[in-house]
Amino acid sequence: MTGRRARGVLVTLVSVLWLVPTWLVVVNAFTPAKRYTGSPRWWFTSPGLFADIRAAFDNADVGRGLLNTLMYAVIGAAVAVVIAALASFAVTVMPVRRPGLWFWFIFIGTVLPLQTFLSPLFTGYATTGLYDTQYGMLLIYVALTIPFAFFVNRNFMLTVPKEISEAAQIDGVNWLSMFLRIHLPLARNALLAAFIFQFTWIWNDLLFGITLSLSPNVRPVTATLADLNGNYSTVGPPVVLAGALIASVPTVVLFFVFQRFFVNSLRLTS
């Protein structure tokens, strides 16, 4: 009983410490930029959130960045999950040779640091005309999010009994129909979990956003916020924090809306 209480107290303290930065972001985002003194505030004084948000939208075109990121995150994550599901079906159900080798060939993309890709990507994008284009941003986001989505979906499909696919083959079902009518519906929770993970990663990406894009109509919201932070002395920290607060809302909402599916999928793939 004492050990349980100690664990409860420890978890509570860790949770409070974890929430302190979030609390400071929210409080200081509500602080009017003109009244910010340079020291972080710990409690709400006068409401200035909407004025700060308006300043963020006016100074760095955060609204356009949000639309760009929404497109990248939705389309990029969805395409990556579909490709990963097809690859997972191929290496777990179809009689391909050396499935373990194919698994590592796809999954090895998550092992290398992302910074190693920047120089060749920038050179290649500049040469092929993909630099500072929405197609180029979508391409890199899809390519980078396939390996982890493949990992999640493969782990789930390994749990599907082989007798199901064997019975379908006896009934004359082809591979595509088997994938669409049997394995894809069964993997719904795993697909959704992979989509949430990849949506969140794309939404929060800054590295490739500032490296492969330049125009406001192409840059993701994290890159526009970085531009806003570059105007630090002009707009003030509350404006930057207000923009960051707005940018974080979609991922939080997505997680809470699909929390039940997310937890169930983790149980199935673990």
mmCIF file of C-alpha atoms in Angstrom:
data_model
loop_
_atom_site.group_PDB
_atom_site.id
_atom_site.type_symbol
_atom_site.label_atom_id
_atom_site.label_comp_id
_atom_site.label_asym_id
_atom_site.label_seq_id
_atom_site.Cartn_x
_atom_site.Cartn_y
_atom_site.Cartn_z
ATOM 1 C CA MET A 1 0.000 0.000 0.000
ATOM 2 C CA THR A 2 2.833 2.383 0.857
ATOM 3 C CA GLY A 3 4.596 1.578 -2.406
ATOM 4 C CA ARG A 4 1.413 2.302 -4.373
ATOM 5 C CA ARG A 5 1.025 5.672 -2.680
ATOM 6 C CA ALA A 6 4.675 6.515 -3.328
ATOM 7 C CA ARG A 7 4.228 5.689 -7.008
ATOM 8 C CA GLY A 8 1.096 7.831 -7.108
ATOM 9 C CA VAL A 9 2.892 10.786 -5.564
ATOM 10 C CA LEU A 10 5.834 10.344 -7.941
ATOM 11 C CA VAL A 11 3.571 10.170 -10.998
ATOM 12 C CA THR A 12 1.708 13.282 -9.831
ATOM 13 C CA LEU A 13 4.940 15.237 -9.352
ATOM 14 C CA VAL A 14 6.269 14.182 -12.745
ATOM 15 C CA SER A 15 2.956 15.153 -14.366
ATOM 16 C CA VAL A 16 3.028 18.584 -12.744
ATOM 17 C CA LEU A 17 6.622 19.174 -13.847
ATOM 18 C CA TRP A 18 5.699 18.041 -17.363
ATOM 19 C CA LEU A 19 2.757 20.469 -17.484
ATOM 20 C CA VAL A 20 4.711 23.508 -16.263
ATOM 21 C CA PRO A 21 6.097 24.450 -19.738
ATOM 22 C CA THR A 22 2.634 24.055 -21.270
ATOM 23 C CA TRP A 23 1.141 26.259 -18.559
ATOM 24 C CA LEU A 24 3.772 28.947 -19.207
ATOM 25 C CA VAL A 25 3.087 28.856 -22.945
ATOM 26 C CA VAL A 26 -0.655 29.297 -22.420
ATOM 27 C CA VAL A 27 -0.332 32.058 -19.800
ATOM 28 C CA ASN A 28 2.207 34.082 -21.778
ATOM 29 C CA ALA A 29 0.287 33.594 -25.026
ATOM 30 C CA PHE A 30 -2.621 35.375 -23.297
ATOM 31 C CA THR A 31 -0.348 38.252 -22.306
ATOM 32 C CA PRO A 32 -0.695 41.317 -24.563
ATOM 33 C CA ALA A 33 2.532 41.817 -26.497
ATOM 34 C CA LYS A 34 2.748 45.489 -25.479
ATOM 35 C CA ARG A 35 2.597 44.576 -21.795
ATOM 36 C CA TYR A 36 5.224 41.845 -21.918
ATOM 37 C CA THR A 37 8.146 42.889 -19.692
ATOM 38 C CA GLY A 38 10.662 40.239 -20.714
ATOM 39 C CA SER A 39 10.046 37.946 -17.739
ATOM 40 C CA PRO A 40 7.627 35.008 -18.108
ATOM 41 C CA ARG A 41 4.325 35.404 -16.307
ATOM 42 C CA TRP A 42 2.898 32.652 -14.169
ATOM 43 C CA TRP A 43 -0.727 33.788 -14.025
ATOM 44 C CA PHE A 44 -3.298 35.383 -16.312
ATOM 45 C CA THR A 45 -3.486 39.165 -16.138
ATOM 46 C CA SER A 46 -5.344 40.783 -19.013
ATOM 47 C CA PRO A 47 -6.621 38.861 -22.057
ATOM 48 C CA GLY A 48 -4.571 39.448 -25.181
ATOM 49 C CA LEU A 49 -4.652 36.068 -26.912
ATOM 50 C CA PHE A 50 -6.799 37.091 -29.862
ATOM 51 C CA ALA A 51 -4.711 40.200 -30.512
ATOM 52 C CA ASP A 52 -1.549 38.092 -30.383
ATOM 53 C CA ILE A 53 -3.048 35.508 -32.750
ATOM 54 C CA ARG A 54 -4.049 38.266 -35.147
ATOM 55 C CA ALA A 55 -0.507 39.643 -35.034
ATOM 56 C CA ALA A 56 0.903 36.176 -35.738
ATOM 57 C CA PHE A 57 -1.386 35.748 -38.746
ATOM 58 C CA ASP A 58 -0.549 39.225 -40.057
ATOM 59 C CA ASN A 59 3.223 39.138 -39.556
ATOM 60 C CA ALA A 60 4.066 35.595 -40.665
ATOM 61 C CA ASP A 61 0.996 34.392 -42.588
ATOM 62 C CA VAL A 62 0.445 31.610 -40.059
ATOM 63 C CA GLY A 63 -2.976 30.872 -41.547
ATOM 64 C CA ARG A 64 -1.439 29.913 -44.886
ATOM 65 C CA GLY A 65 1.147 27.809 -43.085
ATOM 66 C CA LEU A 66 -1.624 25.965 -41.246
ATOM 67 C CA LEU A 67 -3.389 25.156 -44.523
ATOM 68 C CA ASN A 68 -0.139 23.968 -46.104
ATOM 69 C CA THR A 69 0.670 21.740 -43.134
ATOM 70 C CA LEU A 70 -2.871 20.356 -43.027
ATOM 71 C CA MET A 71 -2.553 19.307 -46.654
ATOM 72 C CA TYR A 72 0.900 17.774 -46.131
ATOM 73 C CA ALA A 73 -0.127 15.937 -42.972
ATOM 74 C CA VAL A 74 -3.418 14.530 -44.269
ATOM 75 C CA ILE A 75 -2.327 13.551 -47.777
ATOM 76 C CA GLY A 76 1.219 12.581 -46.842
ATOM 77 C CA ALA A 77 0.209 10.400 -43.890
ATOM 78 C CA ALA A 78 -2.686 8.793 -45.796
ATOM 79 C CA VAL A 79 -0.551 7.908 -48.837
ATOM 80 C CA ALA A 80 2.256 6.609 -46.613
ATOM 81 C CA VAL A 81 -0.133 4.409 -44.628
ATOM 82 C CA VAL A 82 -1.671 2.928 -47.793
ATOM 83 C CA ILE A 83 1.742 2.141 -49.290
ATOM 84 C CA ALA A 84 2.905 0.711 -45.965
ATOM 85 C CA ALA A 85 -0.204 -1.484 -45.740
ATOM 86 C CA LEU A 86 0.436 -2.855 -49.227
ATOM 87 C CA ALA A 87 4.081 -3.553 -48.372
ATOM 88 C CA SER A 88 3.089 -5.185 -45.076
ATOM 89 C CA PHE A 89 0.610 -7.440 -46.872
ATOM 90 C CA ALA A 90 3.281 -8.415 -49.388
ATOM 91 C CA VAL A 91 5.929 -9.440 -46.841
ATOM 92 C CA THR A 92 3.560 -11.181 -44.394
ATOM 93 C CA VAL A 93 0.901 -12.849 -46.565
ATOM 94 C CA MET A 94 2.168 -13.147 -50.122
ATOM 95 C CA PRO A 95 4.829 -15.790 -50.892
ATOM 96 C CA VAL A 96 7.694 -13.381 -51.506
ATOM 97 C CA ARG A 97 11.268 -14.578 -51.163
ATOM 98 C CA ARG A 98 13.233 -13.460 -48.093
ATOM 99 C CA PRO A 99 10.545 -11.350 -46.376
ATOM 100 C CA GLY A 100 12.941 -10.503 -43.540
ATOM 101 C CA LEU A 101 15.332 -8.888 -46.002
ATOM 102 C CA TRP A 102 12.503 -6.785 -47.459
ATOM 103 C CA PHE A 103 11.476 -5.745 -43.965
ATOM 104 C CA TRP A 104 14.941 -4.413 -43.147
ATOM 105 C CA PHE A 105 15.273 -2.839 -46.590
ATOM 106 C CA ILE A 106 12.180 -0.708 -45.872
ATOM 107 C CA PHE A 107 12.631 -0.184 -42.136
ATOM 108 C CA ILE A 108 16.321 0.820 -42.338
ATOM 109 C CA GLY A 109 15.144 4.309 -43.306
ATOM 110 C CA THR A 110 14.275 4.998 -39.658
ATOM 111 C CA VAL A 111 17.768 4.139 -38.392
ATOM 112 C CA LEU A 112 19.791 6.894 -40.042
ATOM 113 C CA PRO A 113 19.611 10.444 -38.617
ATOM 114 C CA LEU A 114 17.414 12.670 -40.751
ATOM 115 C CA GLN A 115 20.165 15.296 -40.936
ATOM 116 C CA THR A 116 22.164 12.963 -43.203
ATOM 117 C CA PHE A 117 19.528 13.383 -45.914
ATOM 118 C CA LEU A 118 19.531 17.183 -46.002
ATOM 119 C CA SER A 119 22.483 17.887 -48.279
ATOM 120 C CA PRO A 120 21.671 15.334 -51.035
ATOM 121 C CA LEU A 121 17.983 16.200 -50.832
ATOM 122 C CA PHE A 122 18.619 19.916 -51.213
ATOM 123 C CA THR A 123 20.931 19.303 -54.183
ATOM 124 C CA GLY A 124 18.524 16.880 -55.815
ATOM 125 C CA TYR A 125 15.507 19.106 -55.276
ATOM 126 C CA ALA A 126 17.329 22.137 -56.683
ATOM 127 C CA THR A 127 18.395 20.130 -59.748
ATOM 128 C CA THR A 128 15.011 18.579 -60.497
ATOM 129 C CA GLY A 129 12.901 21.665 -59.807
ATOM 130 C CA LEU A 130 11.187 20.170 -56.751
ATOM 131 C CA TYR A 131 12.641 22.757 -54.386
ATOM 132 C CA ASP A 132 10.045 25.126 -52.904
ATOM 133 C CA THR A 133 7.092 23.201 -54.350
ATOM 134 C CA GLN A 134 4.173 21.530 -52.621
ATOM 135 C CA TYR A 135 4.752 18.373 -54.650
ATOM 136 C CA GLY A 136 8.320 18.225 -53.381
ATOM 137 C CA MET A 137 7.221 18.611 -49.760
ATOM 138 C CA LEU A 138 4.573 15.907 -50.126
ATOM 139 C CA LEU A 139 7.102 13.579 -51.755
ATOM 140 C CA ILE A 140 9.617 13.797 -48.929
ATOM 141 C CA TYR A 141 6.953 13.508 -46.227
ATOM 142 C CA VAL A 142 5.495 10.364 -47.810
ATOM 143 C CA ALA A 143 8.939 8.813 -48.255
ATOM 144 C CA LEU A 144 9.992 9.523 -44.664
ATOM 145 C CA THR A 145 6.799 8.272 -43.028
ATOM 146 C CA ILE A 146 6.481 4.957 -44.871
ATOM 147 C CA PRO A 147 9.020 2.942 -42.775
ATOM 148 C CA PHE A 148 7.385 3.435 -39.376
ATOM 149 C CA ALA A 149 3.875 2.948 -40.776
ATOM 150 C CA PHE A 150 5.170 -0.231 -42.407
ATOM 151 C CA PHE A 151 6.564 -1.383 -39.051
ATOM 152 C CA VAL A 152 3.227 -0.882 -37.283
ATOM 153 C CA ASN A 153 1.137 -2.551 -40.003
ATOM 154 C CA ARG A 154 3.511 -5.475 -40.453
ATOM 155 C CA ASN A 155 3.430 -6.234 -36.730
ATOM 156 C CA PHE A 156 -0.351 -6.306 -36.823
ATOM 157 C CA MET A 157 -0.635 -8.456 -39.955
ATOM 158 C CA LEU A 158 1.690 -11.026 -38.382
ATOM 159 C CA THR A 159 -1.057 -11.593 -35.794
ATOM 160 C CA VAL A 160 -3.674 -12.443 -38.451
ATOM 161 C CA PRO A 161 -4.018 -16.265 -38.660
ATOM 162 C CA LYS A 162 -2.601 -17.704 -41.875
ATOM 163 C CA GLU A 163 -5.630 -19.954 -42.129
ATOM 164 C CA ILE A 164 -7.678 -16.934 -43.222
ATOM 165 C CA SER A 165 -5.539 -16.279 -46.288
ATOM 166 C CA GLU A 166 -5.281 -20.003 -47.036
ATOM 167 C CA ALA A 167 -9.068 -20.361 -46.968
ATOM 168 C CA ALA A 168 -9.422 -17.324 -49.235
ATOM 169 C CA GLN A 169 -6.956 -18.840 -51.712
ATOM 170 C CA ILE A 170 -8.914 -22.084 -51.766
ATOM 171 C CA ASP A 171 -12.042 -20.062 -52.591
ATOM 172 C CA GLY A 172 -10.200 -18.504 -55.529
ATOM 173 C CA VAL A 173 -9.782 -14.993 -54.099
ATOM 174 C CA ASN A 174 -6.911 -13.110 -55.748
ATOM 175 C CA TRP A 175 -4.296 -11.194 -53.775
ATOM 176 C CA LEU A 176 -5.788 -7.745 -54.349
ATOM 177 C CA SER A 177 -9.267 -8.825 -53.285
ATOM 178 C CA MET A 178 -7.813 -10.577 -50.254
ATOM 179 C CA PHE A 179 -6.029 -7.386 -49.250
ATOM 180 C CA LEU A 180 -9.028 -5.097 -49.799
ATOM 181 C CA ARG A 181 -11.768 -7.346 -48.406
ATOM 182 C CA ILE A 182 -10.018 -9.197 -45.570
ATOM 183 C CA HIS A 183 -6.741 -7.754 -44.308
ATOM 184 C CA LEU A 184 -7.449 -4.067 -44.812
ATOM 185 C CA PRO A 185 -10.650 -4.067 -42.699
ATOM 186 C CA LEU A 186 -8.947 -6.164 -40.008
ATOM 187 C CA ALA A 187 -6.038 -3.708 -39.848
ATOM 188 C CA ARG A 188 -8.252 -0.652 -39.389
ATOM 189 C CA ASN A 189 -7.013 0.192 -35.892
ATOM 190 C CA ALA A 190 -3.372 -0.333 -36.820
ATOM 191 C CA LEU A 191 -3.795 1.842 -39.903
ATOM 192 C CA LEU A 192 -5.416 4.573 -37.848
ATOM 193 C CA ALA A 193 -2.644 4.462 -35.236
ATOM 194 C CA ALA A 194 -0.001 4.707 -37.948
ATOM 195 C CA PHE A 195 -1.883 7.619 -39.521
ATOM 196 C CA ILE A 196 -2.026 9.510 -36.204
ATOM 197 C CA PHE A 197 1.688 8.967 -35.612
ATOM 198 C CA GLN A 198 2.644 10.112 -39.098
ATOM 199 C CA PHE A 199 0.176 13.018 -39.135
ATOM 200 C CA THR A 200 1.707 14.295 -35.892
ATOM 201 C CA TRP A 201 5.262 13.883 -37.179
ATOM 202 C CA ILE A 202 4.562 15.772 -40.406
ATOM 203 C CA TRP A 203 2.656 18.482 -38.548
ATOM 204 C CA ASN A 204 5.559 19.082 -36.147
ATOM 205 C CA ASP A 205 8.352 18.873 -38.726
ATOM 206 C CA LEU A 206 10.638 21.892 -38.931
ATOM 207 C CA LEU A 207 13.856 20.459 -40.350
ATOM 208 C CA PHE A 208 12.640 19.742 -43.873
ATOM 209 C CA GLY A 209 10.214 22.649 -43.841
ATOM 210 C CA ILE A 210 12.968 25.240 -43.528
ATOM 211 C CA THR A 211 15.379 23.313 -45.789
ATOM 212 C CA LEU A 212 13.208 22.479 -48.794
ATOM 213 C CA SER A 213 10.777 25.413 -48.906
ATOM 214 C CA LEU A 214 10.970 29.176 -49.059
ATOM 215 C CA SER A 215 7.684 30.665 -50.287
ATOM 216 C CA PRO A 216 4.802 31.387 -47.877
ATOM 217 C CA ASN A 217 2.418 29.359 -50.056
ATOM 218 C CA VAL A 218 4.669 26.283 -49.654
ATOM 219 C CA ARG A 219 6.202 26.518 -46.175
ATOM 220 C CA PRO A 220 4.615 24.498 -43.353
ATOM 221 C CA VAL A 221 3.398 26.201 -40.206
ATOM 222 C CA THR A 222 6.510 25.351 -38.168
ATOM 223 C CA ALA A 223 8.650 27.164 -40.729
ATOM 224 C CA THR A 224 6.347 30.194 -40.656
ATOM 225 C CA LEU A 225 6.603 30.224 -36.869
ATOM 226 C CA ALA A 226 10.378 30.125 -37.217
ATOM 227 C CA ASP A 227 10.088 33.201 -39.444
ATOM 228 C CA LEU A 228 7.923 34.819 -36.799
ATOM 229 C CA ASN A 229 10.543 34.044 -34.192
ATOM 230 C CA GLY A 230 13.085 35.694 -36.484
ATOM 231 C CA ASN A 231 11.082 38.889 -36.028
ATOM 232 C CA TYR A 232 11.403 38.385 -32.268
ATOM 233 C CA SER A 233 12.239 41.973 -31.387
ATOM 234 C CA THR A 234 9.316 43.305 -33.446
ATOM 235 C CA VAL A 235 6.339 41.156 -32.502
ATOM 236 C CA GLY A 236 7.365 39.938 -29.031
ATOM 237 C CA PRO A 237 7.343 36.465 -27.444
ATOM 238 C CA PRO A 238 3.566 36.425 -26.684
ATOM 239 C CA VAL A 239 2.823 36.599 -30.414
ATOM 240 C CA VAL A 240 5.187 33.711 -31.120
ATOM 241 C CA LEU A 241 3.653 31.661 -28.303
ATOM 242 C CA ALA A 242 0.119 32.429 -29.503
ATOM 243 C CA GLY A 243 1.015 31.186 -32.979
ATOM 244 C CA ALA A 244 2.583 28.040 -31.516
ATOM 245 C CA LEU A 245 -0.492 27.455 -29.360
ATOM 246 C CA ILE A 246 -2.804 27.624 -32.364
ATOM 247 C CA ALA A 247 -0.496 25.347 -34.362
ATOM 248 C CA SER A 248 -0.580 22.687 -31.644
ATOM 249 C CA VAL A 249 -4.375 22.457 -31.432
ATOM 250 C CA PRO A 250 -5.034 20.093 -34.420
ATOM 251 C CA THR A 251 -2.739 17.309 -33.186
ATOM 252 C CA VAL A 252 -4.194 17.475 -29.679
ATOM 253 C CA VAL A 253 -7.748 17.325 -31.024
ATOM 254 C CA LEU A 254 -6.854 14.441 -33.354
ATOM 255 C CA PHE A 255 -5.416 12.387 -30.519
ATOM 256 C CA PHE A 256 -8.378 12.892 -28.174
ATOM 257 C CA VAL A 257 -10.936 12.201 -30.906
ATOM 258 C CA PHE A 258 -9.300 8.899 -31.882
ATOM 259 C CA GLN A 259 -7.915 7.991 -28.463
ATOM 260 C CA ARG A 260 -9.951 4.785 -28.175
ATOM 261 C CA PHE A 261 -8.768 3.465 -31.548
ATOM 262 C CA PHE A 262 -5.218 4.556 -30.774
ATOM 263 C CA VAL A 263 -5.033 2.637 -27.483
ATOM 264 C CA ASN A 264 -6.670 -0.480 -28.992
ATOM 265 C CA SER A 265 -4.225 -0.514 -31.887
ATOM 266 C CA LEU A 266 -1.240 -0.274 -29.552
ATOM 267 C CA ARG A 267 -2.542 -3.297 -27.656
ATOM 268 C CA LEU A 268 -2.929 -5.270 -30.861
ATOM 269 C CA THR A 269 0.482 -4.374 -32.297
ATOM 270 C CA SER A 270 2.475 -4.733 -29.073
#
